[in-house]
Amino acid sequence: MVNKIKYLFAKNAGKLSSYFLKILPTGGQSFPGLVSLKIGGTKTLGDLSKNQIEKGSILITGTNGKTTTTTMLIKLFSNEYDLSSTVGNNTIYSLSTSLLMKKSEFGIFEYGIRDIEHGTPDLICDLVKPIGVIYTNISREHTQVLGIKNPFEKYVEAKSLLSSSMENGVVVTNADDPNTTFIGKNREAKNNVVYYGLELDDFTDIFEENPVNCPNCNNKLDYEVCYLNQRGKYSCTCGFKRPKLNVKLTKYLQNIDSCDVTIEVNLQNYEGKPVQYTLDLNLPLIGLHNIYNCLTCIATYSVFTTNDNIKETLQDFFENYEFIVPPGRFEILKVAGKTIGVGQGDNGDALKVNSLLMKENLGTDLEFIYTTPDENEEEIFEDHFLSIKALNPDKLVVMPGRVSLKASEEYYDQLKDSFDATYYPVDFDFRQRIDKVIELIKDSENDSIIISGCGEEILFWDELKKEIKKMDEH
């Protein structure tokens, strides 16, 4: 640990620097943590975690669902504890900044990791000493870092290191994902591992699926059912298989504007006490990806709450929780006599979810305006191809979604023989691409249009949605 005087100086300097946040670009959210760690050294984070958090901290990571899950957990636990928290946190400096700001009882921190070098997950685990690490899923969409391809195995390893030195804590992990199950299995000797997932006998997957290799032996996994991308019921000849579920969705019934779900919970909490109940909920039509987020939230809350009325608390929470569509995320709009689905779909999971929502709102014919990935993102394209095939659009329009026009044209070449497809090589210009999409919508003869794929992250999609909504004003 850091010398006490040096630690106090680093801590106070970091807090003082927070006064500059309002004048720094994008609010400078990481600046106080950066100042503190530069003065006191990296180990200052360990002192901050020890001195600023009374009960302990949990870290939430994964490829998809981190922000939604973290946001729900913060709302739930804020009724029980004084919290320190971060949402959208991807650096040691952001985490340090949150710890600097105040003392609290409990910490809830989202921590995104793309590689070991930049995410330093083993260091974070050593210093923060979390009492829980929560895994949403690990899929192959975020393996590129600063333009450099990071092997998927290294990506999985980076995620696993976030719980690598945790003692006496709880791992909450998605049993439907073989990658997060593998992490859980490797932690069972030292940690209580809580597995969550789906247990649906009548589920039908409309997508073809890419082969998934066993994380234990690298042979091909055999799937009894696929729920979403690599998530499902799987087994391998080496003996690796989906484990018994502690938190499971046993009913998922979609209605016109809502869905009825039943969730069964049977686990051992952080204090070693048994927790068992059945939860019946009526939720908005939030998509299967958000059902997974709800399961993650329910499992985590059940493990770490000291509340004796868990079922009633969760019932009340979900009955009153507003599932807000974040900026840039997929929405179904009714504009100019057309049904238009528009929003970010920059990974396999996201575009599949968007496709499922669009399929439920189709008219008589469909046009798909697909914005492509970049160079070195072939794996994303492969997953996107499956979603496009599942929707089988009457017309396919292909446009660059990211920087490379060359990569975009190569992806188009792989699509054009399977669909009635057209390619528009619009330059890497925010305004030009939005204007082109609006032009295509106005010229389209189809009553249903989906616009999704890759883009300039949230800003592009949010601005595009605003422009589409304006079409009804003219």
Short mmCIF file of N, CA and C in Angstrom, two decimals, residues 133-137 170-185 192-200 227 231-233 241-250 262-268 291-303:
data_model
loop_
_atom_site.label_atom_id
_atom_site.label_comp_id
_atom_site.label_asym_id
_atom_site.label_seq_id
_atom_site.Cartn_x
_atom_site.Cartn_y
_atom_site.Cartn_z
N VAL A 133 -17.98 -10.34 -8.79
CA VAL A 133 -17.76 -9.99 -10.19
C VAL A 133 -18.90 -10.60 -10.99
N ILE A 134 -19.55 -9.77 -11.80
CA ILE A 134 -20.74 -10.18 -12.54
C ILE A 134 -20.41 -10.19 -14.03
N TYR A 135 -20.70 -11.32 -14.67
CA TYR A 135 -20.45 -11.47 -16.11
C TYR A 135 -21.78 -11.55 -16.85
N THR A 136 -21.96 -10.68 -17.85
CA THR A 136 -23.18 -10.71 -18.67
C THR A 136 -23.05 -11.75 -19.79
N ASN A 137 -22.09 -11.57 -20.65
CA ASN A 137 -21.78 -12.54 -21.71
C ASN A 137 -20.44 -12.16 -22.31
N VAL A 170 -18.25 -13.64 -4.68
CA VAL A 170 -19.21 -14.40 -5.48
C VAL A 170 -19.07 -14.02 -6.95
N VAL A 171 -19.02 -15.02 -7.80
CA VAL A 171 -19.08 -14.81 -9.25
C VAL A 171 -20.51 -15.08 -9.69
N VAL A 172 -21.13 -14.08 -10.31
CA VAL A 172 -22.47 -14.24 -10.89
C VAL A 172 -22.28 -14.26 -12.40
N THR A 173 -22.65 -15.37 -13.05
CA THR A 173 -22.28 -15.51 -14.46
C THR A 173 -23.37 -16.18 -15.28
N ASN A 174 -23.36 -15.88 -16.57
CA ASN A 174 -24.36 -16.35 -17.51
C ASN A 174 -24.05 -17.79 -17.92
N ALA A 175 -24.88 -18.73 -17.47
CA ALA A 175 -24.65 -20.15 -17.77
C ALA A 175 -24.95 -20.49 -19.22
N ASP A 176 -25.76 -19.68 -19.90
CA ASP A 176 -26.10 -19.95 -21.30
C ASP A 176 -24.94 -19.65 -22.25
N ASP A 177 -23.98 -18.88 -21.78
CA ASP A 177 -22.81 -18.53 -22.58
C ASP A 177 -21.65 -19.44 -22.17
N PRO A 178 -21.14 -20.27 -23.08
CA PRO A 178 -20.05 -21.18 -22.71
C PRO A 178 -18.80 -20.46 -22.21
N ASN A 179 -18.57 -19.24 -22.70
CA ASN A 179 -17.37 -18.51 -22.28
C ASN A 179 -17.46 -18.05 -20.83
N THR A 180 -18.61 -17.52 -20.43
CA THR A 180 -18.76 -17.09 -19.04
C THR A 180 -18.95 -18.28 -18.10
N THR A 181 -19.52 -19.37 -18.62
CA THR A 181 -19.59 -20.60 -17.83
C THR A 181 -18.18 -21.11 -17.53
N PHE A 182 -17.32 -21.07 -18.53
CA PHE A 182 -15.95 -21.54 -18.37
C PHE A 182 -15.23 -20.76 -17.26
N ILE A 183 -15.47 -19.45 -17.24
CA ILE A 183 -14.89 -18.62 -16.16
C ILE A 183 -15.44 -19.07 -14.81
N GLY A 184 -16.77 -19.27 -14.75
CA GLY A 184 -17.38 -19.71 -13.51
C GLY A 184 -16.82 -21.04 -13.02
N LYS A 185 -16.69 -21.98 -13.94
CA LYS A 185 -16.16 -23.30 -13.58
C LYS A 185 -14.75 -23.20 -13.00
N ASN A 192 -18.03 -18.84 -4.43
CA ASN A 192 -19.41 -19.23 -4.67
C ASN A 192 -19.77 -18.72 -6.06
N VAL A 193 -20.19 -19.61 -6.95
CA VAL A 193 -20.55 -19.22 -8.31
C VAL A 193 -22.05 -19.39 -8.50
N VAL A 194 -22.71 -18.32 -8.91
CA VAL A 194 -24.15 -18.33 -9.15
C VAL A 194 -24.38 -18.25 -10.66
N TYR A 195 -25.08 -19.26 -11.20
CA TYR A 195 -25.34 -19.34 -12.64
C TYR A 195 -26.78 -18.95 -12.94
N TYR A 196 -26.95 -18.12 -13.97
CA TYR A 196 -28.30 -17.75 -14.41
C TYR A 196 -28.45 -18.04 -15.90
N GLY A 197 -29.72 -18.21 -16.33
CA GLY A 197 -29.96 -18.48 -17.74
C GLY A 197 -31.41 -18.78 -18.02
N LEU A 198 -31.67 -19.28 -19.22
CA LEU A 198 -33.03 -19.58 -19.67
C LEU A 198 -33.28 -21.07 -19.61
N GLU A 199 -34.48 -21.45 -19.23
CA GLU A 199 -34.91 -22.85 -19.22
C GLU A 199 -36.27 -22.91 -19.90
N LEU A 200 -36.25 -22.76 -21.23
CA LEU A 200 -37.47 -22.69 -22.03
C LEU A 200 -37.52 -23.87 -22.98
N TYR A 227 -30.48 -19.76 -27.86
CA TYR A 227 -31.37 -18.67 -27.48
C TYR A 227 -31.00 -17.37 -28.18
N ARG A 231 -25.47 -18.22 -26.92
CA ARG A 231 -26.15 -18.56 -25.67
C ARG A 231 -27.23 -19.61 -25.91
N GLY A 232 -27.20 -20.65 -25.09
CA GLY A 232 -28.18 -21.72 -25.23
C GLY A 232 -27.84 -22.88 -24.32
N LYS A 233 -28.39 -24.07 -24.67
CA LYS A 233 -28.09 -25.31 -23.95
C LYS A 233 -27.07 -26.09 -24.78
N LYS A 241 -20.29 -28.73 -20.19
CA LYS A 241 -21.69 -28.50 -20.56
C LYS A 241 -22.27 -27.37 -19.72
N ARG A 242 -23.44 -26.93 -20.12
CA ARG A 242 -24.10 -25.89 -19.34
C ARG A 242 -24.41 -26.42 -17.94
N PRO A 243 -24.08 -25.65 -16.91
CA PRO A 243 -24.30 -26.13 -15.54
C PRO A 243 -25.75 -25.95 -15.09
N LYS A 244 -26.05 -26.48 -13.95
CA LYS A 244 -27.36 -26.30 -13.33
C LYS A 244 -27.57 -24.83 -13.01
N LEU A 245 -28.77 -24.34 -13.28
CA LEU A 245 -29.07 -22.92 -13.11
C LEU A 245 -29.54 -22.62 -11.68
N ASN A 246 -29.00 -21.54 -11.11
CA ASN A 246 -29.47 -21.05 -9.81
C ASN A 246 -30.59 -20.03 -9.97
N VAL A 247 -30.56 -19.32 -11.08
CA VAL A 247 -31.60 -18.34 -11.41
C VAL A 247 -32.01 -18.63 -12.84
N LYS A 248 -33.27 -19.02 -13.03
CA LYS A 248 -33.67 -19.45 -14.38
C LYS A 248 -35.03 -18.88 -14.79
N LEU A 249 -35.10 -18.51 -16.05
CA LEU A 249 -36.35 -18.07 -16.66
C LEU A 249 -37.08 -19.30 -17.16
N THR A 250 -38.25 -19.59 -16.60
CA THR A 250 -38.98 -20.80 -16.97
C THR A 250 -40.22 -20.51 -17.80
N THR A 262 -41.69 -15.89 -15.80
CA THR A 262 -41.53 -16.51 -14.49
C THR A 262 -40.06 -16.82 -14.28
N ILE A 263 -39.54 -16.42 -13.12
CA ILE A 263 -38.13 -16.61 -12.80
C ILE A 263 -38.03 -17.35 -11.47
N GLU A 264 -37.32 -18.45 -11.47
CA GLU A 264 -37.13 -19.25 -10.26
C GLU A 264 -35.72 -19.05 -9.73
N VAL A 265 -35.62 -18.77 -8.43
CA VAL A 265 -34.33 -18.47 -7.79
C VAL A 265 -34.05 -19.47 -6.68
N ASN A 266 -32.87 -20.06 -6.72
CA ASN A 266 -32.44 -20.99 -5.67
C ASN A 266 -30.91 -20.91 -5.57
N LEU A 267 -30.42 -20.11 -4.63
CA LEU A 267 -28.99 -19.84 -4.56
C LEU A 267 -28.53 -19.65 -3.12
N GLN A 268 -27.24 -19.54 -2.97
CA GLN A 268 -26.61 -19.20 -1.69
C GLN A 268 -26.06 -17.79 -1.80
N ILE A 291 -34.18 -9.31 -21.28
CA ILE A 291 -34.56 -10.37 -20.35
C ILE A 291 -33.31 -10.90 -19.66
N TYR A 292 -32.25 -11.10 -20.43
CA TYR A 292 -30.98 -11.51 -19.84
C TYR A 292 -30.48 -10.47 -18.83
N ASN A 293 -30.61 -9.19 -19.18
CA ASN A 293 -30.18 -8.14 -18.25
C ASN A 293 -30.97 -8.20 -16.94
N CYS A 294 -32.27 -8.47 -17.06
CA CYS A 294 -33.11 -8.60 -15.86
C CYS A 294 -32.66 -9.79 -15.01
N LEU A 295 -32.35 -10.91 -15.66
CA LEU A 295 -31.87 -12.08 -14.93
C LEU A 295 -30.56 -11.78 -14.19
N THR A 296 -29.65 -11.09 -14.87
CA THR A 296 -28.38 -10.72 -14.24
C THR A 296 -28.63 -9.86 -13.01
N CYS A 297 -29.53 -8.89 -13.16
CA CYS A 297 -29.87 -7.99 -12.07
C CYS A 297 -30.49 -8.74 -10.89
N ILE A 298 -31.44 -9.62 -11.18
CA ILE A 298 -32.13 -10.39 -10.13
C ILE A 298 -31.15 -11.30 -9.40
N ALA A 299 -30.29 -11.98 -10.14
CA ALA A 299 -29.30 -12.86 -9.52
C ALA A 299 -28.36 -12.08 -8.62
N THR A 300 -27.87 -10.95 -9.11
CA THR A 300 -26.91 -10.15 -8.34
C THR A 300 -27.55 -9.56 -7.09
N TYR A 301 -28.76 -9.03 -7.25
CA TYR A 301 -29.45 -8.45 -6.09
C TYR A 301 -29.72 -9.52 -5.04
N SER A 302 -30.12 -10.70 -5.48
CA SER A 302 -30.42 -11.79 -4.54
C SER A 302 -29.19 -12.23 -3.76
N VAL A 303 -28.02 -12.10 -4.37
CA VAL A 303 -26.77 -12.49 -3.70
C VAL A 303 -26.33 -11.47 -2.66
#
